Short mmCIF file of N, CA, C and O in Angstrom, two decimals:
data_model
loop_
_atom_site.label_atom_id
_atom_site.label_comp_id
_atom_site.label_asym_id
_atom_site.label_seq_id
_atom_site.Cartn_x
_atom_site.Cartn_y
_atom_site.Cartn_z
N UNK A 37 -11.39 9.81 -1.18
CA UNK A 37 -9.97 9.55 -1.27
C UNK A 37 -9.67 8.23 -0.56
O UNK A 37 -10.06 8.03 0.57
N UNK A 38 -8.98 7.35 -1.25
CA UNK A 38 -8.62 6.08 -0.66
C UNK A 38 -7.25 6.15 -0.02
O UNK A 38 -6.44 7.01 -0.34
N UNK A 39 -7.01 5.25 0.90
CA UNK A 39 -5.73 5.21 1.58
C UNK A 39 -5.23 3.77 1.55
O UNK A 39 -5.97 2.85 1.87
N UNK A 40 -3.98 3.60 1.13
CA UNK A 40 -3.39 2.27 1.14
C UNK A 40 -2.69 2.04 2.47
O UNK A 40 -2.02 2.94 2.99
N UNK A 41 -2.84 0.84 3.00
CA UNK A 41 -2.12 0.46 4.21
C UNK A 41 -0.63 0.44 3.91
O UNK A 41 -0.21 0.34 2.76
N UNK A 42 0.18 0.52 4.95
CA UNK A 42 1.64 0.52 4.77
C UNK A 42 2.10 -0.68 3.96
O UNK A 42 2.90 -0.55 3.03
N UNK A 43 1.58 -1.86 4.28
CA UNK A 43 1.95 -3.08 3.56
C UNK A 43 1.62 -2.96 2.08
O UNK A 43 2.42 -3.36 1.22
N UNK A 44 0.49 -2.39 1.77
CA UNK A 44 0.07 -2.24 0.37
C UNK A 44 0.94 -1.22 -0.36
O UNK A 44 1.25 -1.40 -1.53
N UNK A 45 1.36 -0.16 0.32
CA UNK A 45 2.24 0.82 -0.29
C UNK A 45 3.60 0.19 -0.63
O UNK A 45 4.16 0.43 -1.70
N UNK A 46 4.10 -0.62 0.27
CA UNK A 46 5.38 -1.30 0.05
C UNK A 46 5.24 -2.27 -1.10
O UNK A 46 6.09 -2.32 -2.00
N UNK A 47 4.17 -3.04 -1.11
CA UNK A 47 3.94 -3.99 -2.18
C UNK A 47 3.77 -3.27 -3.52
O UNK A 47 4.26 -3.74 -4.56
N UNK A 48 3.13 -2.11 -3.51
CA UNK A 48 2.98 -1.33 -4.73
C UNK A 48 4.34 -0.87 -5.26
O UNK A 48 4.57 -0.86 -6.47
N UNK A 49 5.26 -0.53 -4.36
CA UNK A 49 6.61 -0.15 -4.80
C UNK A 49 7.28 -1.34 -5.49
O UNK A 49 7.92 -1.17 -6.54
N UNK A 50 7.13 -2.54 -4.94
CA UNK A 50 7.67 -3.74 -5.59
C UNK A 50 6.99 -3.96 -6.95
O UNK A 50 7.63 -4.36 -7.92
N UNK A 51 5.70 -3.73 -7.00
CA UNK A 51 4.92 -3.88 -8.23
C UNK A 51 5.46 -2.96 -9.31
O UNK A 51 5.69 -3.37 -10.44
N UNK A 52 5.65 -1.69 -8.96
CA UNK A 52 6.17 -0.70 -9.92
C UNK A 52 7.55 -1.15 -10.40
O UNK A 52 7.82 -1.14 -11.61
N UNK A 53 8.41 -1.55 -9.49
CA UNK A 53 9.75 -2.00 -9.86
C UNK A 53 9.69 -3.18 -10.81
O UNK A 53 10.47 -3.27 -11.76
N UNK A 54 8.73 -4.07 -10.60
CA UNK A 54 8.59 -5.25 -11.44
C UNK A 54 8.33 -4.90 -12.90
O UNK A 54 8.74 -5.61 -13.80
N UNK A 55 7.64 -3.78 -13.13
CA UNK A 55 7.29 -3.40 -14.49
C UNK A 55 8.25 -2.37 -15.10
O UNK A 55 8.01 -1.87 -16.19
N UNK A 56 9.33 -2.07 -14.38
CA UNK A 56 10.41 -1.25 -14.94
C UNK A 56 11.37 -2.17 -15.67
O UNK A 56 11.32 -3.40 -15.51
N UNK A 57 12.28 -1.58 -16.42
CA UNK A 57 13.31 -2.38 -17.09
C UNK A 57 14.09 -3.16 -16.04
O UNK A 57 14.46 -2.62 -14.99
N UNK A 58 14.30 -4.44 -16.29
CA UNK A 58 15.00 -5.30 -15.33
C UNK A 58 16.50 -5.01 -15.39
O UNK A 58 17.16 -5.33 -16.36
N UNK A 59 17.01 -4.36 -14.36
CA UNK A 59 18.45 -4.13 -14.25
C UNK A 59 18.80 -3.85 -12.79
O UNK A 59 17.93 -3.60 -11.96
N UNK A 60 20.09 -3.90 -12.50
CA UNK A 60 20.56 -3.70 -11.13
C UNK A 60 20.25 -2.30 -10.61
O UNK A 60 19.95 -2.12 -9.43
N UNK A 61 20.31 -1.32 -11.49
CA UNK A 61 20.06 0.06 -11.08
C UNK A 61 18.65 0.22 -10.51
O UNK A 61 18.46 0.82 -9.45
N UNK A 62 17.65 -0.34 -11.20
CA UNK A 62 16.27 -0.24 -10.72
C UNK A 62 16.06 -1.02 -9.43
O UNK A 62 15.38 -0.55 -8.51
N UNK A 63 16.65 -2.20 -9.35
CA UNK A 63 16.52 -3.01 -8.13
C UNK A 63 17.21 -2.32 -6.95
O UNK A 63 16.67 -2.29 -5.83
N UNK A 64 18.37 -1.75 -7.19
CA UNK A 64 19.10 -1.05 -6.12
C UNK A 64 18.35 0.20 -5.66
O UNK A 64 18.33 0.51 -4.47
N UNK A 65 17.75 0.91 -6.61
CA UNK A 65 16.98 2.10 -6.25
C UNK A 65 15.83 1.73 -5.31
O UNK A 65 15.61 2.39 -4.29
N UNK A 66 15.11 0.67 -5.66
CA UNK A 66 14.01 0.24 -4.79
C UNK A 66 14.53 -0.13 -3.41
O UNK A 66 13.95 0.26 -2.40
N UNK A 67 15.63 -0.88 -3.35
CA UNK A 67 16.20 -1.26 -2.07
C UNK A 67 16.57 -0.06 -1.21
O UNK A 67 16.29 -0.03 0.00
N UNK A 68 17.15 0.95 -1.83
CA UNK A 68 17.53 2.16 -1.10
C UNK A 68 16.30 2.91 -0.59
O UNK A 68 16.28 3.39 0.55
N UNK A 69 15.28 3.01 -1.43
CA UNK A 69 14.05 3.70 -1.04
C UNK A 69 13.41 2.99 0.15
O UNK A 69 13.03 3.63 1.14
N UNK A 70 13.30 1.67 0.07
CA UNK A 70 12.65 0.91 1.15
C UNK A 70 13.47 0.98 2.44
O UNK A 70 12.90 1.11 3.53
N UNK A 71 14.79 0.91 2.33
CA UNK A 71 15.64 1.01 3.51
C UNK A 71 15.51 2.38 4.16
O UNK A 71 15.38 2.48 5.39
N UNK A 72 15.50 3.43 3.37
CA UNK A 72 15.34 4.78 3.90
C UNK A 72 13.97 4.95 4.54
O UNK A 72 13.84 5.52 5.63
N UNK A 73 12.94 4.45 3.89
CA UNK A 73 11.56 4.63 4.37
C UNK A 73 11.26 3.80 5.61
O UNK A 73 10.54 4.25 6.50
N UNK A 74 11.81 2.60 5.67
CA UNK A 74 11.38 1.66 6.71
C UNK A 74 12.45 1.32 7.74
O UNK A 74 12.13 0.78 8.80
N UNK A 75 13.70 1.56 7.40
CA UNK A 75 14.79 1.30 8.34
C UNK A 75 14.80 -0.14 8.83
O UNK A 75 14.74 -1.09 8.05
N UNK A 76 14.85 -0.29 10.14
CA UNK A 76 14.94 -1.61 10.76
C UNK A 76 13.69 -2.45 10.57
O UNK A 76 13.72 -3.67 10.75
N UNK A 77 12.58 -1.84 10.22
CA UNK A 77 11.32 -2.57 10.04
C UNK A 77 11.26 -3.31 8.70
O UNK A 77 10.39 -4.16 8.51
N UNK A 78 12.15 -2.98 7.77
CA UNK A 78 12.09 -3.55 6.42
C UNK A 78 12.13 -5.08 6.44
O UNK A 78 11.31 -5.72 5.80
N UNK A 79 13.05 -5.65 7.19
CA UNK A 79 13.19 -7.11 7.20
C UNK A 79 11.93 -7.80 7.71
O UNK A 79 11.48 -8.78 7.13
N UNK A 80 11.33 -7.27 8.76
CA UNK A 80 10.13 -7.89 9.31
C UNK A 80 8.95 -7.75 8.35
O UNK A 80 8.14 -8.67 8.20
N UNK A 81 8.86 -6.60 7.67
CA UNK A 81 7.78 -6.40 6.70
C UNK A 81 7.96 -7.34 5.51
O UNK A 81 7.00 -7.95 5.04
N UNK A 82 9.20 -7.48 5.03
CA UNK A 82 9.47 -8.41 3.94
C UNK A 82 9.12 -9.83 4.34
O UNK A 82 8.56 -10.58 3.55
N UNK A 83 9.41 -10.21 5.58
CA UNK A 83 9.08 -11.55 6.06
C UNK A 83 7.56 -11.78 6.06
O UNK A 83 7.08 -12.81 5.61
N UNK A 84 6.81 -10.78 6.50
CA UNK A 84 5.35 -10.88 6.52
C UNK A 84 4.81 -11.03 5.10
O UNK A 84 3.97 -11.89 4.83
N UNK A 85 5.30 -10.19 4.18
CA UNK A 85 4.85 -10.28 2.79
C UNK A 85 5.22 -11.62 2.18
O UNK A 85 4.46 -12.18 1.40
N UNK A 86 6.38 -12.14 2.55
CA UNK A 86 6.80 -13.46 2.08
C UNK A 86 5.88 -14.55 2.62
O UNK A 86 5.44 -15.43 1.87
N UNK A 87 5.58 -14.49 3.89
CA UNK A 87 4.70 -15.49 4.51
C UNK A 87 3.30 -15.47 3.90
O UNK A 87 2.62 -16.49 3.83
N UNK A 88 2.87 -14.31 3.41
CA UNK A 88 1.57 -14.19 2.77
C UNK A 88 1.62 -14.56 1.30
O UNK A 88 0.60 -14.51 0.61
N UNK A 89 2.81 -14.90 0.81
CA UNK A 89 2.96 -15.30 -0.58
C UNK A 89 2.96 -14.15 -1.57
O UNK A 89 2.82 -14.35 -2.77
N UNK A 90 3.15 -12.93 -1.08
CA UNK A 90 3.10 -11.75 -1.93
C UNK A 90 4.49 -11.31 -2.41
O UNK A 90 4.60 -10.54 -3.36
N UNK A 91 5.50 -11.79 -1.72
CA UNK A 91 6.88 -11.43 -2.04
C UNK A 91 7.71 -12.71 -2.05
O UNK A 91 7.54 -13.57 -1.20
N UNK A 92 8.59 -12.81 -3.03
CA UNK A 92 9.45 -13.98 -3.16
C UNK A 92 10.56 -13.94 -2.12
O UNK A 92 11.18 -12.90 -1.91
N UNK A 93 10.84 -15.07 -1.50
CA UNK A 93 11.87 -15.13 -0.47
C UNK A 93 13.27 -15.10 -1.08
O UNK A 93 14.18 -14.50 -0.54
N UNK A 94 13.45 -15.73 -2.23
CA UNK A 94 14.81 -15.87 -2.76
C UNK A 94 15.34 -14.62 -3.46
O UNK A 94 16.52 -14.36 -3.43
N UNK A 95 14.49 -13.79 -4.07
CA UNK A 95 15.00 -12.60 -4.75
C UNK A 95 14.34 -11.30 -4.29
O UNK A 95 14.60 -10.24 -4.82
N UNK A 96 13.49 -11.39 -3.26
CA UNK A 96 12.82 -10.22 -2.70
C UNK A 96 12.09 -9.39 -3.76
O UNK A 96 12.13 -8.16 -3.74
N UNK A 97 11.42 -10.08 -4.67
CA UNK A 97 10.60 -9.39 -5.65
C UNK A 97 9.16 -9.87 -5.52
O UNK A 97 8.89 -10.92 -4.93
N UNK A 98 8.25 -9.13 -6.10
CA UNK A 98 6.83 -9.43 -6.00
C UNK A 98 6.51 -10.74 -6.72
O UNK A 98 7.10 -11.05 -7.76
N UNK A 99 5.61 -11.52 -6.16
CA UNK A 99 5.18 -12.78 -6.78
C UNK A 99 3.96 -12.52 -7.66
O UNK A 99 3.39 -11.43 -7.65
N UNK A 100 3.55 -13.54 -8.39
CA UNK A 100 2.32 -13.43 -9.18
C UNK A 100 1.13 -13.12 -8.28
O UNK A 100 0.25 -12.34 -8.65
N UNK A 101 1.11 -13.73 -7.08
CA UNK A 101 0.03 -13.46 -6.14
C UNK A 101 0.05 -12.00 -5.70
O UNK A 101 -0.99 -11.37 -5.53
N UNK A 102 1.25 -11.45 -5.52
CA UNK A 102 1.38 -10.05 -5.14
C UNK A 102 0.89 -9.13 -6.25
O UNK A 102 0.23 -8.12 -5.98
N UNK A 103 1.22 -9.48 -7.49
CA UNK A 103 0.75 -8.70 -8.63
C UNK A 103 -0.77 -8.72 -8.69
O UNK A 103 -1.41 -7.67 -8.87
N UNK A 104 -1.37 -9.88 -8.52
CA UNK A 104 -2.83 -9.98 -8.54
C UNK A 104 -3.46 -9.20 -7.39
O UNK A 104 -4.52 -8.58 -7.55
N UNK A 105 -2.80 -9.22 -6.23
CA UNK A 105 -3.28 -8.47 -5.07
C UNK A 105 -3.35 -6.98 -5.40
O UNK A 105 -4.37 -6.32 -5.17
N UNK A 106 -2.25 -6.43 -5.95
CA UNK A 106 -2.22 -5.01 -6.30
C UNK A 106 -3.20 -4.71 -7.43
O UNK A 106 -3.88 -3.68 -7.42
N UNK A 107 -3.28 -5.60 -8.43
CA UNK A 107 -4.27 -5.41 -9.49
C UNK A 107 -5.66 -5.25 -8.90
O UNK A 107 -6.44 -4.39 -9.31
N UNK A 108 -5.98 -6.06 -7.91
CA UNK A 108 -7.29 -6.02 -7.26
C UNK A 108 -7.47 -4.72 -6.47
O UNK A 108 -8.51 -4.06 -6.57
N UNK A 109 -6.47 -4.34 -5.70
CA UNK A 109 -6.55 -3.12 -4.89
C UNK A 109 -6.74 -1.89 -5.77
O UNK A 109 -7.52 -0.99 -5.44
N UNK A 110 -6.04 -1.85 -6.91
CA UNK A 110 -6.09 -0.67 -7.78
C UNK A 110 -7.11 -0.80 -8.90
O UNK A 110 -7.18 0.06 -9.78
N UNK A 111 -7.89 -1.88 -8.89
CA UNK A 111 -8.92 -2.09 -9.90
C UNK A 111 -8.34 -2.16 -11.32
O UNK A 111 -8.90 -1.61 -12.26
N UNK A 112 -7.19 -2.85 -11.44
CA UNK A 112 -6.56 -3.03 -12.75
C UNK A 112 -7.04 -4.37 -13.29
O UNK A 112 -6.96 -5.39 -12.61
N UNK A 113 -7.54 -4.36 -14.51
CA UNK A 113 -8.03 -5.60 -15.12
C UNK A 113 -6.89 -6.61 -15.23
O UNK A 113 -5.78 -6.25 -15.59
N UNK A 114 -7.18 -7.85 -14.93
CA UNK A 114 -6.13 -8.88 -14.97
C UNK A 114 -5.60 -9.11 -16.37
O UNK A 114 -4.49 -9.60 -16.54
N UNK A 115 -6.37 -8.76 -17.37
CA UNK A 115 -5.91 -8.95 -18.75
C UNK A 115 -5.25 -7.68 -19.31
O UNK A 115 -4.97 -7.60 -20.50
N UNK A 116 -4.95 -6.71 -18.45
CA UNK A 116 -4.29 -5.48 -18.89
C UNK A 116 -2.92 -5.82 -19.46
O UNK A 116 -2.23 -6.69 -18.95
N UNK A 117 -2.55 -5.14 -20.51
CA UNK A 117 -1.29 -5.39 -21.17
C UNK A 117 -0.14 -5.06 -20.22
O UNK A 117 -0.10 -3.97 -19.64
N UNK A 118 0.78 -6.00 -20.06
CA UNK A 118 1.85 -5.86 -19.09
C UNK A 118 2.66 -4.58 -19.29
O UNK A 118 3.02 -3.90 -18.34
N UNK A 119 2.96 -4.23 -20.53
CA UNK A 119 3.80 -3.05 -20.76
C UNK A 119 3.08 -1.75 -20.40
O UNK A 119 3.69 -0.70 -20.32
N UNK A 120 1.77 -1.80 -20.18
CA UNK A 120 1.01 -0.61 -19.82
C UNK A 120 0.62 -0.57 -18.34
O UNK A 120 -0.14 0.29 -17.93
N UNK A 121 1.13 -1.50 -17.55
CA UNK A 121 0.74 -1.58 -16.14
C UNK A 121 1.04 -0.28 -15.39
O UNK A 121 0.25 0.15 -14.56
N UNK A 122 2.18 0.36 -15.67
CA UNK A 122 2.51 1.59 -14.96
C UNK A 122 1.53 2.71 -15.30
O UNK A 122 1.19 3.53 -14.45
N UNK A 123 1.04 2.73 -16.53
CA UNK A 123 0.03 3.71 -16.92
C UNK A 123 -1.27 3.46 -16.16
O UNK A 123 -1.95 4.40 -15.73
N UNK A 124 -1.62 2.18 -15.99
CA UNK A 124 -2.82 1.84 -15.22
C UNK A 124 -2.65 2.27 -13.76
O UNK A 124 -3.60 2.77 -13.14
N UNK A 125 -1.46 2.06 -13.20
CA UNK A 125 -1.21 2.48 -11.82
C UNK A 125 -1.43 3.99 -11.71
O UNK A 125 -2.13 4.46 -10.81
N UNK A 126 -0.83 4.74 -12.61
CA UNK A 126 -0.96 6.20 -12.60
C UNK A 126 -2.43 6.61 -12.68
O UNK A 126 -2.92 7.40 -11.86
N UNK A 127 -3.14 6.07 -13.66
CA UNK A 127 -4.54 6.43 -13.85
C UNK A 127 -5.37 6.12 -12.62
O UNK A 127 -6.21 6.93 -12.19
N UNK A 128 -5.16 4.95 -12.03
CA UNK A 128 -5.98 4.55 -10.89
C UNK A 128 -5.62 5.30 -9.62
O UNK A 128 -6.50 5.61 -8.82
N UNK A 129 -4.34 5.62 -9.42
CA UNK A 129 -3.97 6.43 -8.26
C UNK A 129 -4.65 7.80 -8.35
O UNK A 129 -5.14 8.32 -7.35
N UNK A 130 -4.68 8.35 -9.55
CA UNK A 130 -5.28 9.67 -9.73
C UNK A 130 -6.81 9.62 -9.72
O UNK A 130 -7.46 10.44 -9.08
N UNK A 131 -7.38 8.65 -10.41
CA UNK A 131 -8.84 8.53 -10.50
C UNK A 131 -9.46 8.30 -9.13
O UNK A 131 -10.46 8.94 -8.77
N UNK A 132 -8.88 7.39 -8.36
CA UNK A 132 -9.44 7.04 -7.07
C UNK A 132 -8.85 7.88 -5.94
O UNK A 132 -9.15 7.65 -4.77
N UNK A 133 -7.99 8.85 -6.30
CA UNK A 133 -7.34 9.74 -5.33
C UNK A 133 -6.76 8.95 -4.16
O UNK A 133 -7.01 9.24 -3.00
N UNK A 134 -5.94 7.97 -4.51
CA UNK A 134 -5.36 7.09 -3.49
C UNK A 134 -4.16 7.78 -2.85
O UNK A 134 -3.25 8.24 -3.53
N UNK A 135 -4.20 7.84 -1.54
CA UNK A 135 -3.16 8.51 -0.77
C UNK A 135 -2.06 7.53 -0.39
O UNK A 135 -2.32 6.42 0.08
N UNK A 136 -0.82 7.95 -0.62
CA UNK A 136 0.34 7.19 -0.19
C UNK A 136 0.99 7.97 0.95
O UNK A 136 1.43 9.10 0.77
N UNK A 137 1.03 7.39 2.14
CA UNK A 137 1.44 8.14 3.33
C UNK A 137 2.92 8.02 3.66
O UNK A 137 3.41 8.75 4.51
N UNK A 138 3.66 7.12 3.02
CA UNK A 138 5.09 6.99 3.28
C UNK A 138 5.81 7.84 2.22
O UNK A 138 5.83 7.48 1.04
N UNK A 139 6.37 8.98 2.62
CA UNK A 139 6.90 9.94 1.65
C UNK A 139 7.90 9.37 0.64
O UNK A 139 7.81 9.66 -0.56
N UNK A 140 8.84 8.58 1.08
CA UNK A 140 9.85 8.03 0.17
C UNK A 140 9.23 7.08 -0.85
O UNK A 140 9.62 7.09 -2.03
N UNK A 141 8.27 6.30 -0.41
CA UNK A 141 7.60 5.37 -1.33
C UNK A 141 6.70 6.14 -2.28
O UNK A 141 6.66 5.85 -3.48
N UNK A 142 6.02 7.16 -1.78
CA UNK A 142 5.19 8.00 -2.64
C UNK A 142 6.04 8.63 -3.74
O UNK A 142 5.67 8.60 -4.92
N UNK A 143 7.18 9.19 -3.36
CA UNK A 143 8.07 9.83 -4.33
C UNK A 143 8.56 8.83 -5.38
O UNK A 143 8.57 9.11 -6.57
N UNK A 144 8.93 7.63 -4.93
CA UNK A 144 9.41 6.58 -5.83
C UNK A 144 8.33 6.18 -6.84
O UNK A 144 8.57 6.13 -8.04
N UNK A 145 7.13 5.94 -6.33
CA UNK A 145 6.03 5.50 -7.21
C UNK A 145 5.65 6.62 -8.17
O UNK A 145 5.51 6.39 -9.37
N UNK A 146 5.49 7.82 -7.65
CA UNK A 146 5.12 8.94 -8.52
C UNK A 146 6.16 9.19 -9.60
O UNK A 146 5.81 9.48 -10.75
N UNK A 147 7.42 9.06 -9.25
CA UNK A 147 8.50 9.24 -10.24
C UNK A 147 8.36 8.24 -11.39
O UNK A 147 8.44 8.61 -12.56
N UNK A 148 8.12 6.98 -11.05
CA UNK A 148 8.14 5.93 -12.08
C UNK A 148 6.83 5.78 -12.85
O UNK A 148 6.81 5.20 -13.92
N UNK A 149 5.74 6.32 -12.30
CA UNK A 149 4.48 6.30 -13.07
C UNK A 149 4.19 7.67 -13.65
O UNK A 149 3.16 7.88 -14.27
N UNK A 150 5.12 8.58 -13.42
CA UNK A 150 5.09 9.93 -14.00
C UNK A 150 3.91 10.78 -13.54
O UNK A 150 3.20 11.39 -14.34
N UNK A 151 3.73 10.82 -12.22
CA UNK A 151 2.77 11.74 -11.61
C UNK A 151 3.59 12.92 -11.10
O UNK A 151 4.54 12.75 -10.36
N UNK A 152 3.21 14.10 -11.54
CA UNK A 152 3.95 15.33 -11.16
C UNK A 152 3.54 15.77 -9.78
O UNK A 152 2.47 15.75 -9.37
#
């Protein structure tokens, strides 16, 4: 069973949001989940991810580098079809038995990749 670091779990939540339909409702849901899960630590974690080039500073969304980082962590082929990325996330979380230790983020990711 693999375990993702806190930073990777947060980045995975941004990754999942990136491949959902682009609208305010999805963006707001992610913001609420991260605020609930991380509280006062959210801003500092976002700053660290931004400094590493994994999160965009201007819109607080995952960058191409962040997407490649998660693709690498989850063993998703870089040429995987974009519209199927959430299916790849689901398959790899289950195949590699990857543990998500932040309950709110786990619930968010499982909901959107359809893990019961």
